[in-house]
PDB file of C-alpha atoms in Angstrom:
ATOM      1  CA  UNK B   1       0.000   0.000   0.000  1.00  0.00           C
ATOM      2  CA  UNK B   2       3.070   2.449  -0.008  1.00  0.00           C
ATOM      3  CA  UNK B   3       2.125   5.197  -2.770  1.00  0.00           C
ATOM      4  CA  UNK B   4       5.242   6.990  -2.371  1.00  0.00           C
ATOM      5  CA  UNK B   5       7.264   9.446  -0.228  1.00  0.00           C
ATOM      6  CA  UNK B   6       6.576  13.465  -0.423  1.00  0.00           C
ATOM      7  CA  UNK B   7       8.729  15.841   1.301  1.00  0.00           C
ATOM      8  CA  UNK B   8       7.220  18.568   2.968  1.00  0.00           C
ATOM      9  CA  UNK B   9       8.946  21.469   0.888  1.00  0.00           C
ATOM     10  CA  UNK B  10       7.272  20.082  -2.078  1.00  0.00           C
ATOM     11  CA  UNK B  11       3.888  19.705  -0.006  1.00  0.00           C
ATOM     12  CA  UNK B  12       3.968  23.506   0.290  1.00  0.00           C
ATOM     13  CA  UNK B  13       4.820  24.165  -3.005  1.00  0.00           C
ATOM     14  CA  UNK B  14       2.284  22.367  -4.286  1.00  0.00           C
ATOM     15  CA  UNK B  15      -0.017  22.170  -1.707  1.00  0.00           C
ATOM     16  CA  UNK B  16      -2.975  21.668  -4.713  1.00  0.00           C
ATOM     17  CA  UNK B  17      -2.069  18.177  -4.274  1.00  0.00           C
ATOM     18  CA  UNK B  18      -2.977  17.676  -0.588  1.00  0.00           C
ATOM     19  CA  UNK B  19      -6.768  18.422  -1.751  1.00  0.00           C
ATOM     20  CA  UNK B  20      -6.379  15.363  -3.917  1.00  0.00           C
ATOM     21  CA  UNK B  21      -7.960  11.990  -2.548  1.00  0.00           C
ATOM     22  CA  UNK B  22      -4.213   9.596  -2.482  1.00  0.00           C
ATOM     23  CA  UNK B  23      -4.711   5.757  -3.477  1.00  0.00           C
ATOM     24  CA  UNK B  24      -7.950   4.007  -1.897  1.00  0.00           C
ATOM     25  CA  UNK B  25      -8.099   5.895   0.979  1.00  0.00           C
ATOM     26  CA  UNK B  26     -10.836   8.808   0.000  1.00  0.00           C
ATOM     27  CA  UNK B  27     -12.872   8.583  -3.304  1.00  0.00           C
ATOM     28  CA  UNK B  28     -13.501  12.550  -3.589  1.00  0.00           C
ATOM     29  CA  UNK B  29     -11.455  14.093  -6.939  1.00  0.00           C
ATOM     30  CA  UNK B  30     -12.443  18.064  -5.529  1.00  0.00           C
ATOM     31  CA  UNK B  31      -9.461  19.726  -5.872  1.00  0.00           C
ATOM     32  CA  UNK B  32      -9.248  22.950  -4.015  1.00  0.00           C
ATOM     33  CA  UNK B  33     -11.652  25.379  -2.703  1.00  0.00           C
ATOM     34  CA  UNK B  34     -11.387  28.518  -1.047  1.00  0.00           C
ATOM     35  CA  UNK B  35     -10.988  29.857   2.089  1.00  0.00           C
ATOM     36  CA  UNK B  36     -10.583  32.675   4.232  1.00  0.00           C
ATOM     37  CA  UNK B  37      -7.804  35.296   2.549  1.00  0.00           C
ATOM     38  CA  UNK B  38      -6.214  36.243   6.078  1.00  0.00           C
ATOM     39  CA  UNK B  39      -4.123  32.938   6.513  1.00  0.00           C
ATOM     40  CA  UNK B  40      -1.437  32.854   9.029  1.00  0.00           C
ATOM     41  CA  UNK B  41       2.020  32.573   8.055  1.00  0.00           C
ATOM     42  CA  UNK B  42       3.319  28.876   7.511  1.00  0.00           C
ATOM     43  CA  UNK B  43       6.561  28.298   9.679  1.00  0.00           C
ATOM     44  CA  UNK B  44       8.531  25.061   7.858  1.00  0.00           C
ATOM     45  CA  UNK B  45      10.731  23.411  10.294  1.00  0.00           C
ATOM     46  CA  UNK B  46      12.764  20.858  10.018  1.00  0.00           C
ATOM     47  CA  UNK B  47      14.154  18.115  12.561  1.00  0.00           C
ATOM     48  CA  UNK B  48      17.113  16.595  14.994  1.00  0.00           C
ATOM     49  CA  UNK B  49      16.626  13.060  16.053  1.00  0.00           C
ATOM     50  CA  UNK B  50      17.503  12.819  19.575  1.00  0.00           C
ATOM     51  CA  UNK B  51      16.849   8.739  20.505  1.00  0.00           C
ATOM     52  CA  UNK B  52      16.229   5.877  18.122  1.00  0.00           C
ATOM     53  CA  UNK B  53      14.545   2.919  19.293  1.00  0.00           C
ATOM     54  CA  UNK B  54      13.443  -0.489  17.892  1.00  0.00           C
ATOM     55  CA  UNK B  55       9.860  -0.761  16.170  1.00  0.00           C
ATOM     56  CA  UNK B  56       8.117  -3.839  15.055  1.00  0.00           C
ATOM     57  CA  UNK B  57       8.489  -3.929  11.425  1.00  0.00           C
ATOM     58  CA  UNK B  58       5.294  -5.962  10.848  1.00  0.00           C
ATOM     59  CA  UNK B  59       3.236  -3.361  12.799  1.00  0.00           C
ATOM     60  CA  UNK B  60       1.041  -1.104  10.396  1.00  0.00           C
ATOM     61  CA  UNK B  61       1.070   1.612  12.582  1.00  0.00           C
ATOM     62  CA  UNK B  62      -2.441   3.451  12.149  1.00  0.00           C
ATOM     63  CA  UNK B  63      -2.277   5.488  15.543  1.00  0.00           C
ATOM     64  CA  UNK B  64       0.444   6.169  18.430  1.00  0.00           C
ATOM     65  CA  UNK B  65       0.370   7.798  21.893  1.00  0.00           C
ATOM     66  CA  UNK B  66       2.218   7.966  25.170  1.00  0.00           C
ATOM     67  CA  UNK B  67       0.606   7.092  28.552  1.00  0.00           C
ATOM     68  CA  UNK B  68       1.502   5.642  31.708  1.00  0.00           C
ATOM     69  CA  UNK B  69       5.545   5.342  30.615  1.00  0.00           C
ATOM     70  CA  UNK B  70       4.291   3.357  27.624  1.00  0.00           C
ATOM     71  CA  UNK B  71       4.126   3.695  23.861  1.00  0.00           C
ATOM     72  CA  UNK B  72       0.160   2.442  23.085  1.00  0.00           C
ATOM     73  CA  UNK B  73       0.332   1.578  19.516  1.00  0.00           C
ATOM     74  CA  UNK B  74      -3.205   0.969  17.084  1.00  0.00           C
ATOM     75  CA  UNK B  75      -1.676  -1.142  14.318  1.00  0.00           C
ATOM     76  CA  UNK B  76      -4.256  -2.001  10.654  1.00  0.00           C
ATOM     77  CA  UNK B  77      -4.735  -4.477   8.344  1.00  0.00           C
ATOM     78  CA  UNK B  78      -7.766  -7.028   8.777  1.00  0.00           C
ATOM     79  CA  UNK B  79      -6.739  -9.904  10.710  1.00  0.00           C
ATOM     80  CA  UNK B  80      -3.590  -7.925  12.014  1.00  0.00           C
ATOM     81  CA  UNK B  81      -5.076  -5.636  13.455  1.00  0.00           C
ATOM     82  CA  UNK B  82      -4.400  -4.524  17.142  1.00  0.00           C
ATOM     83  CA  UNK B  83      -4.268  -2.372  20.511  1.00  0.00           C
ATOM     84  CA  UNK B  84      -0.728  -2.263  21.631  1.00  0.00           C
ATOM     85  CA  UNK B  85       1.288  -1.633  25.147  1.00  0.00           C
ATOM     86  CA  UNK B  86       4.945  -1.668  24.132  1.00  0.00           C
ATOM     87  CA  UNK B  87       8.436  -0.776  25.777  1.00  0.00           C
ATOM     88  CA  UNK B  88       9.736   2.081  24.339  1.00  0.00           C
ATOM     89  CA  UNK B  89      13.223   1.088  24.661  1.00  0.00           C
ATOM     90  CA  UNK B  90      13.348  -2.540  23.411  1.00  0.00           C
ATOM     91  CA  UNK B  91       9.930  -1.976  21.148  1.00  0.00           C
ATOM     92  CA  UNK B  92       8.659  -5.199  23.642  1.00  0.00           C
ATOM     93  CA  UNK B  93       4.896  -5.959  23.363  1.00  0.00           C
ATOM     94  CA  UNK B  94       4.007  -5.510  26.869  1.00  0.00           C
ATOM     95  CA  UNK B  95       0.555  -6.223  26.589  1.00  0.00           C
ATOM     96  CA  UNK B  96      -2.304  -6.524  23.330  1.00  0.00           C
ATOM     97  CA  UNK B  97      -5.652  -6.935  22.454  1.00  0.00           C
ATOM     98  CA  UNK B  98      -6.741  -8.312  18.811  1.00  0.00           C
ATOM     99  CA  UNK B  99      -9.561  -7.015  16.536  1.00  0.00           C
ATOM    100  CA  UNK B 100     -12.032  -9.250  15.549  1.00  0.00           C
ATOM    101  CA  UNK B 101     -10.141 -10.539  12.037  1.00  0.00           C
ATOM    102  CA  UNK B 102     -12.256  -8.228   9.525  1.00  0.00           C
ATOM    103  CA  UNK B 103     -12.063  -5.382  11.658  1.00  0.00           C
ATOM    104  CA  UNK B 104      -9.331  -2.172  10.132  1.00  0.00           C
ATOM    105  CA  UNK B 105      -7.418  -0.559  13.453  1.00  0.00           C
ATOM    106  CA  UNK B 106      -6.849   3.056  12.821  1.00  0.00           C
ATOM    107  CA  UNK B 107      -6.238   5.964  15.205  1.00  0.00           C
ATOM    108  CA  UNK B 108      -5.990   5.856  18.998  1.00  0.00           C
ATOM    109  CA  UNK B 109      -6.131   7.797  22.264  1.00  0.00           C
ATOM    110  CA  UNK B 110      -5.988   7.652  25.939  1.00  0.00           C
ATOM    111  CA  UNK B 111      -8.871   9.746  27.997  1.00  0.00           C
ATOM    112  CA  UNK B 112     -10.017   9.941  31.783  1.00  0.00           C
ATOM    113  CA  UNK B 113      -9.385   6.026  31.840  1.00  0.00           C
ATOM    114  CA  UNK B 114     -10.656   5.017  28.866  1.00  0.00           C
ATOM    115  CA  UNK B 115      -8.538   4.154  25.642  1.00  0.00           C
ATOM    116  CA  UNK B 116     -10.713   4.711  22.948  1.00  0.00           C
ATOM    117  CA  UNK B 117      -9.685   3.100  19.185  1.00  0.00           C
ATOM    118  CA  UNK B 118     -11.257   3.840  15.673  1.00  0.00           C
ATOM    119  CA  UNK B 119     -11.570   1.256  12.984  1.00  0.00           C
ATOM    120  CA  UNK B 120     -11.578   2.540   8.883  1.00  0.00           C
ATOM    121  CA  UNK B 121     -14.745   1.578   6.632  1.00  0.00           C
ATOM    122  CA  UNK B 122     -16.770  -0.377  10.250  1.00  0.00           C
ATOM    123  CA  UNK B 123     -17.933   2.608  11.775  1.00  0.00           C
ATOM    124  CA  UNK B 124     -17.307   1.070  15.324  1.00  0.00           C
ATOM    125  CA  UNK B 125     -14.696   3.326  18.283  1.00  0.00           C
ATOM    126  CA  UNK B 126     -13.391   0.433  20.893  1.00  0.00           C
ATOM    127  CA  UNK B 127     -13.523   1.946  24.088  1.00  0.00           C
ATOM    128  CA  UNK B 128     -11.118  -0.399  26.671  1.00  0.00           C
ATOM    129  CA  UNK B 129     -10.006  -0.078  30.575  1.00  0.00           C
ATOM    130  CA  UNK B 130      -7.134   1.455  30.250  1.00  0.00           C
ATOM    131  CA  UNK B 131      -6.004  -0.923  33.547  1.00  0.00           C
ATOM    132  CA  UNK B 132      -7.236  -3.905  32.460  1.00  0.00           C
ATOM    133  CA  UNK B 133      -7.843  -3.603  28.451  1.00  0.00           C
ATOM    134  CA  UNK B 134     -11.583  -5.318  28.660  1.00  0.00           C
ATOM    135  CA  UNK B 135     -13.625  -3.899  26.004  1.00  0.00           C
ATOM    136  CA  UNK B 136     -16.100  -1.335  28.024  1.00  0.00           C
ATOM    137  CA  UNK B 137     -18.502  -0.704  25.170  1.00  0.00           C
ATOM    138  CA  UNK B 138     -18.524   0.327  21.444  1.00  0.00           C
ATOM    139  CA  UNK B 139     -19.437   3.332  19.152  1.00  0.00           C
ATOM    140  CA  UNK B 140     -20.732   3.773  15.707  1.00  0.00           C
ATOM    141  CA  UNK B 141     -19.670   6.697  14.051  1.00  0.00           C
ATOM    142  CA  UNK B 142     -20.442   7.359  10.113  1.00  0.00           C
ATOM    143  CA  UNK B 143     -17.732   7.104   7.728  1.00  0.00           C
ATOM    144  CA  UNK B 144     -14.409   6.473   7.990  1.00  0.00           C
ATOM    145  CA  UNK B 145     -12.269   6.426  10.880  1.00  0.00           C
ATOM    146  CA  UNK B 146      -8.131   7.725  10.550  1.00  0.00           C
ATOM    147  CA  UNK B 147      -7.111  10.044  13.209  1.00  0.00           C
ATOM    148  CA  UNK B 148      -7.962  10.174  16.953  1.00  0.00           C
ATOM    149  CA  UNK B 149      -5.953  12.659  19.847  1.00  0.00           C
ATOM    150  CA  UNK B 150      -7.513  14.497  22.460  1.00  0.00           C
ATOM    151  CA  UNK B 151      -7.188  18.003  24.287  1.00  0.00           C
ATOM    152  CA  UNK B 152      -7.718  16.098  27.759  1.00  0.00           C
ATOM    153  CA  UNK B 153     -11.541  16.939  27.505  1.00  0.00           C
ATOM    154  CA  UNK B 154     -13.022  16.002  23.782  1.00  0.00           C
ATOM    155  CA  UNK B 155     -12.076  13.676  21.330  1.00  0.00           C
ATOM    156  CA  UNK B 156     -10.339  14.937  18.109  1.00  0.00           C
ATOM    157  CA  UNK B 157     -11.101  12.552  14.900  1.00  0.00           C
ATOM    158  CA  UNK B 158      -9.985  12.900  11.524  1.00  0.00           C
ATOM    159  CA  UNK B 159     -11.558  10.857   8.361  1.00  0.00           C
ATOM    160  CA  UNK B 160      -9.538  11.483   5.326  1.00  0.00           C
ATOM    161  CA  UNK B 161     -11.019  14.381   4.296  1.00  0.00           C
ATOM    162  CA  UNK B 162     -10.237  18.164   5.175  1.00  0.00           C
ATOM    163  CA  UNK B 163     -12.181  18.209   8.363  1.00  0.00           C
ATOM    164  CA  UNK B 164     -11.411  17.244  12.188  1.00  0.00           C
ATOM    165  CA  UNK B 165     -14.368  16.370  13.969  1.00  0.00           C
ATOM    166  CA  UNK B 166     -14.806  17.287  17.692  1.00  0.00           C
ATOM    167  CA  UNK B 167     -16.228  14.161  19.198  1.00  0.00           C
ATOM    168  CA  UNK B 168     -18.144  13.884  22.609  1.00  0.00           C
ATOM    169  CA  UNK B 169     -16.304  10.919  24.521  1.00  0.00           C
ATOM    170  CA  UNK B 170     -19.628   9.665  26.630  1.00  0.00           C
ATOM    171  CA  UNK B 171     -22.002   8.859  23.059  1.00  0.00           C
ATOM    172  CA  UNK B 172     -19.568   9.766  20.437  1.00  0.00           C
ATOM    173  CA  UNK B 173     -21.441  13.059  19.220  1.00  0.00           C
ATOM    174  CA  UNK B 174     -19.769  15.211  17.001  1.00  0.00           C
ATOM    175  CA  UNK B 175     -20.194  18.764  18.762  1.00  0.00           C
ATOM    176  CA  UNK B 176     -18.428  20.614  15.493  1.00  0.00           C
ATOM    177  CA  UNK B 177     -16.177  20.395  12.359  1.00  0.00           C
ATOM    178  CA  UNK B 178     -13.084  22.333  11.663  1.00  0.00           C
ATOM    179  CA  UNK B 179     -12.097  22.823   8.505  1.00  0.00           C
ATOM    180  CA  UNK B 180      -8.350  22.527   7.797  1.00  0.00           C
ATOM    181  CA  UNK B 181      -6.585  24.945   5.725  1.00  0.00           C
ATOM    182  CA  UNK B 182      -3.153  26.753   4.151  1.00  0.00           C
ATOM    183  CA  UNK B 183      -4.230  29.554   2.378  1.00  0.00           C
ATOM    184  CA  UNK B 184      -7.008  28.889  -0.260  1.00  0.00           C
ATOM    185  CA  UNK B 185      -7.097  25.407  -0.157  1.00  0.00           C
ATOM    186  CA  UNK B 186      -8.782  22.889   2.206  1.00  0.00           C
ATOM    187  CA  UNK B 187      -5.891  20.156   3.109  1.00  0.00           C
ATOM    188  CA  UNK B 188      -7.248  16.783   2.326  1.00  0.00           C
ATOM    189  CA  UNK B 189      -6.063  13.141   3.565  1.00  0.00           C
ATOM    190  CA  UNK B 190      -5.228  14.193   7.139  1.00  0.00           C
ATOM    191  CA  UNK B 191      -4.605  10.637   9.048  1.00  0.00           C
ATOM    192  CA  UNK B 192      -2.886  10.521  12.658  1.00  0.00           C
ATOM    193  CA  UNK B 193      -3.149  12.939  15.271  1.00  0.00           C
ATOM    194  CA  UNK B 194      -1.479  14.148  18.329  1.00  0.00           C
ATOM    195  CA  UNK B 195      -2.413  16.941  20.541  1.00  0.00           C
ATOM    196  CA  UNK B 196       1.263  18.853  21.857  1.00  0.00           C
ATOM    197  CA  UNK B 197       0.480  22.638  23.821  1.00  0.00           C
ATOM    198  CA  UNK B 198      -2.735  23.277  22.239  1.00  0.00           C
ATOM    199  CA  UNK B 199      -2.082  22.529  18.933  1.00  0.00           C
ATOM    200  CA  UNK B 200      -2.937  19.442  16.642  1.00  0.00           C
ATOM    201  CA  UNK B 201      -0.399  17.838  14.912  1.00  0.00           C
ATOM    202  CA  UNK B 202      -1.457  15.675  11.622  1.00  0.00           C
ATOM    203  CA  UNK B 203       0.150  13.149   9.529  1.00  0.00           C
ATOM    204  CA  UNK B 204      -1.287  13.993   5.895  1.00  0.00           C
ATOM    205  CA  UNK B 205      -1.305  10.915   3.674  1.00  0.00           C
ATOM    206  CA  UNK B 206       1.228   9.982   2.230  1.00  0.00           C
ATOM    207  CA  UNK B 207       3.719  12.732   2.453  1.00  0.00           C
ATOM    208  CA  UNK B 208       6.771  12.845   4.939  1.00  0.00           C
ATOM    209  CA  UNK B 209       5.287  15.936   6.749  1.00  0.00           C
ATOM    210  CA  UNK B 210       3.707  16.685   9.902  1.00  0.00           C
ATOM    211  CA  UNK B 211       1.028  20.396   9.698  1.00  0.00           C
ATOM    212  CA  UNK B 212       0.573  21.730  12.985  1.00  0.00           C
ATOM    213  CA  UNK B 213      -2.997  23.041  13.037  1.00  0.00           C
ATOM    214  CA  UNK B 214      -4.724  25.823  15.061  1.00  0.00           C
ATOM    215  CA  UNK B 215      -7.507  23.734  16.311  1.00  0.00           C
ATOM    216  CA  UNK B 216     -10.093  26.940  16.834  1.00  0.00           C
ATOM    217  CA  UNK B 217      -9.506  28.563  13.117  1.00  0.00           C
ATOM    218  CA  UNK B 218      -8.264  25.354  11.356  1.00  0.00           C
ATOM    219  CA  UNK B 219      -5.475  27.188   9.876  1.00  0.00           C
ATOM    220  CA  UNK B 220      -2.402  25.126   9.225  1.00  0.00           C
ATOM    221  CA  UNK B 221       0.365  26.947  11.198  1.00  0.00           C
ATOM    222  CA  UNK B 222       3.715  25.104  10.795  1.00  0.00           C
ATOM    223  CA  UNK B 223       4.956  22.133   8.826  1.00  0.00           C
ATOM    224  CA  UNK B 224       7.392  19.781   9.731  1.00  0.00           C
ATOM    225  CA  UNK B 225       9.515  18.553   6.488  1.00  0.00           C
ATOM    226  CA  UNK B 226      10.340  14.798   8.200  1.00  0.00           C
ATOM    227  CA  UNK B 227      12.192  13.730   4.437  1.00  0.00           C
ATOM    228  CA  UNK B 228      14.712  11.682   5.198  1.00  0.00           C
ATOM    229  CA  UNK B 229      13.803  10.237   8.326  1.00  0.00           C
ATOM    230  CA  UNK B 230      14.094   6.990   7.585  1.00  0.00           C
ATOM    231  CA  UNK B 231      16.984   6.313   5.840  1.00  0.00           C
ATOM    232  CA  UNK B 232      16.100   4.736   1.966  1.00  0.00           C
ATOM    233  CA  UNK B 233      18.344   1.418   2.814  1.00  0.00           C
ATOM    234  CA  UNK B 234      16.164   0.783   5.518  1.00  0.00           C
ATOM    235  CA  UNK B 235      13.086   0.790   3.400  1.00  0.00           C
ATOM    236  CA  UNK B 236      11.704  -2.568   1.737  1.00  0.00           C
ATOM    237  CA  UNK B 237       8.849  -3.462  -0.541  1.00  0.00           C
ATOM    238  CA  UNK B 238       6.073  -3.510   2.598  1.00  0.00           C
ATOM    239  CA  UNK B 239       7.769  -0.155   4.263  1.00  0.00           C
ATOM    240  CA  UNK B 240       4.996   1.988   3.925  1.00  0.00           C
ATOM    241  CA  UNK B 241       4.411   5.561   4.898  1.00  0.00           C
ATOM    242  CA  UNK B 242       5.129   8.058   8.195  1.00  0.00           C
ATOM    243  CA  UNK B 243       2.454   7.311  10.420  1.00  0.00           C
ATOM    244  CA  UNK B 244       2.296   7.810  14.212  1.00  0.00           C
ATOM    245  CA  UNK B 245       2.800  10.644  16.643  1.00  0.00           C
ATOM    246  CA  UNK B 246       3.132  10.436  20.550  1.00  0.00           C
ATOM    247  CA  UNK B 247       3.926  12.990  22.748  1.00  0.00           C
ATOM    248  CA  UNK B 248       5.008  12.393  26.326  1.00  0.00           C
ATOM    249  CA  UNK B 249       3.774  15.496  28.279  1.00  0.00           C
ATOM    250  CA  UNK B 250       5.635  15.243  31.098  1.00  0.00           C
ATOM    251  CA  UNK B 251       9.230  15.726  29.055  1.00  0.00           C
ATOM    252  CA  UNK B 252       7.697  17.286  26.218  1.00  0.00           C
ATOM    253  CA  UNK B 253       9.384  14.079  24.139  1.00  0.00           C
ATOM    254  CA  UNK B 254       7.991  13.598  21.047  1.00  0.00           C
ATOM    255  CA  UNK B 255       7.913  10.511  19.097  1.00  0.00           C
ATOM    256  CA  UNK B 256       7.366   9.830  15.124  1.00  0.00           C
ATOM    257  CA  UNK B 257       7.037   6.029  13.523  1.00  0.00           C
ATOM    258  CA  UNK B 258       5.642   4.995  10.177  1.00  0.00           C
ATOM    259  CA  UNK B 259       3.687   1.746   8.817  1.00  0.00           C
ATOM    260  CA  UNK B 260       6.038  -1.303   9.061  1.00  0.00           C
ATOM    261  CA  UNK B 261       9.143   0.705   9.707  1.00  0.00           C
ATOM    262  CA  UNK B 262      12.319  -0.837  11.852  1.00  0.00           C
ATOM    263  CA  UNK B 263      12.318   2.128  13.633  1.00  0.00           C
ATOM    264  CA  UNK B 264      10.630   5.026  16.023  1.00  0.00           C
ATOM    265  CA  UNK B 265      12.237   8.158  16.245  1.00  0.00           C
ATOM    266  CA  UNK B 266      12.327  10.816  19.020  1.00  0.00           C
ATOM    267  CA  UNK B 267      12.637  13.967  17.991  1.00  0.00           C
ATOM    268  CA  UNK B 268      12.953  17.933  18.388  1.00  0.00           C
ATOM    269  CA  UNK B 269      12.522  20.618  15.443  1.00  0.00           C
ATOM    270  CA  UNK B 270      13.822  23.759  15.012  1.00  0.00           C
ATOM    271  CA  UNK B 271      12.361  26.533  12.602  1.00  0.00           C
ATOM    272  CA  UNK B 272      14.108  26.536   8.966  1.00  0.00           C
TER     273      UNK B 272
END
């Protein structure tokens, strides 16, 4: 399923290709439309990796967070598909729970207890114990799941298109939509979110960048050009694209994996 790597100076350049629907994953073909005229100004910054650690090259990661001094890893692909506890420093599988085999995992996230997990075309949000993983109760949603972070209060879910959904934890309600945008066009395919000091940060499928959005205006404020990460003699016919943020609140580390890859990076960025 890789399509290809993007690098996040050509995703600004030619950002008209963000509003595109990539591969299977969205079946839209709108290209642009406009916004607002009074965008922000798009910081580009780039990255230092600080740690590497070992990831499970068989995991398709679909969503990634940090909780309770543990990497908790959503991993896709019907009949692979899983909720993960690892070890951040050996990439150990502490603890897992399987999805039913024809069942897609996609995005993840950790509230007041609860771990809550999104599947793609089922319409159905796991919610588990976050002590003891048992399966509390399910969700339907309509239409695809991707991306799922939260602010600490609300759930923040992404679909594939240009929109982030605010989503009411207790019944799964979407209280609004915000739109995401850089400059006059909507920005399509956002997958995997991560919430880091009030901002959301969003893999966009299937480039190697990482838009940090304003979560009130939908504006995208910063990108984070992530070419190169993994380096290309590392990659093999099933590596497939970046994929996975965590941030660890407490050190302000911030980690960044992709679908099958060797390896998960933690890393700091710096404005260009």
């Amino acid at each position: 399923m890789k399509i290809g790597r993007i690098g996040g100076s050509a995703a600004i350049l030619c950002i008209a290709m963000l509003c595109l629907s990539c591969a299977c994953r969205s079946g839209s073909k709108r290209a642009l439309t406009v916004a607002r005229q009074d965008a922000p100004t798009v910081v580009t910054y780039g990255y230092r990796i600080i740690n590497v650690y070992p990831h499970d090259p068989e995991a398709f990661t679909q969503g990634l967070f940090w909780h309770d001094g543990y990497l908790w890893e959503s991993t896709g692909i019907e009949g692979q598909s899983e909720l993960r506890q690892v070890r951040l420093e050996t990439g150990e599988v502490v603890r897992r729970v399987a999805l039913e085999d024809h069942f897609f995992g996609e995005g993840a996230a950790y509230l007041d207890g609860s771990i809550f997990q999104l599947t793609w075309k089922h319409g159905v949000a796991f919610v588990y114990d976050a002590e003891t993983l048992e399966e509390r109760r399910r969700f339907r949603y309509q239409g695809e799941g991707w991306g799922l972070t939260t602010d600490g209060q609300a759930l923040y879910m992404s679909n594939g298109s240009s929109k982030i959904f605010v989503v009411d934890p207790s019944d799964f309600s979407r209280r609004r939509a915000i739109n995401v945008h850089m400059g006059r066009a909507n920005v399509r395919n956002i997958n995997e979110l991560e919430w880091i000091e009030g901002r959301i940060w969003a893999n966009i499928y299937p480039i190697d960048s990482i838009f940090i959005i304003d979560p009130e205006t939908g504006w995208v404020e910063g990108v984070v050009d992530l070419g190169g990460l993994l380096p290309d003699e590392e990659w093999t016919p099933l590596t497939d694209v970046l994929n996975g943020i965590a941030y660890d609140a407490e050190t302000g580390r911030i980690f960044v994996t992709g679908k099958r890859w060797p390896r998960l990076f933690e890393i700091e960025i710096y404005k260009k």
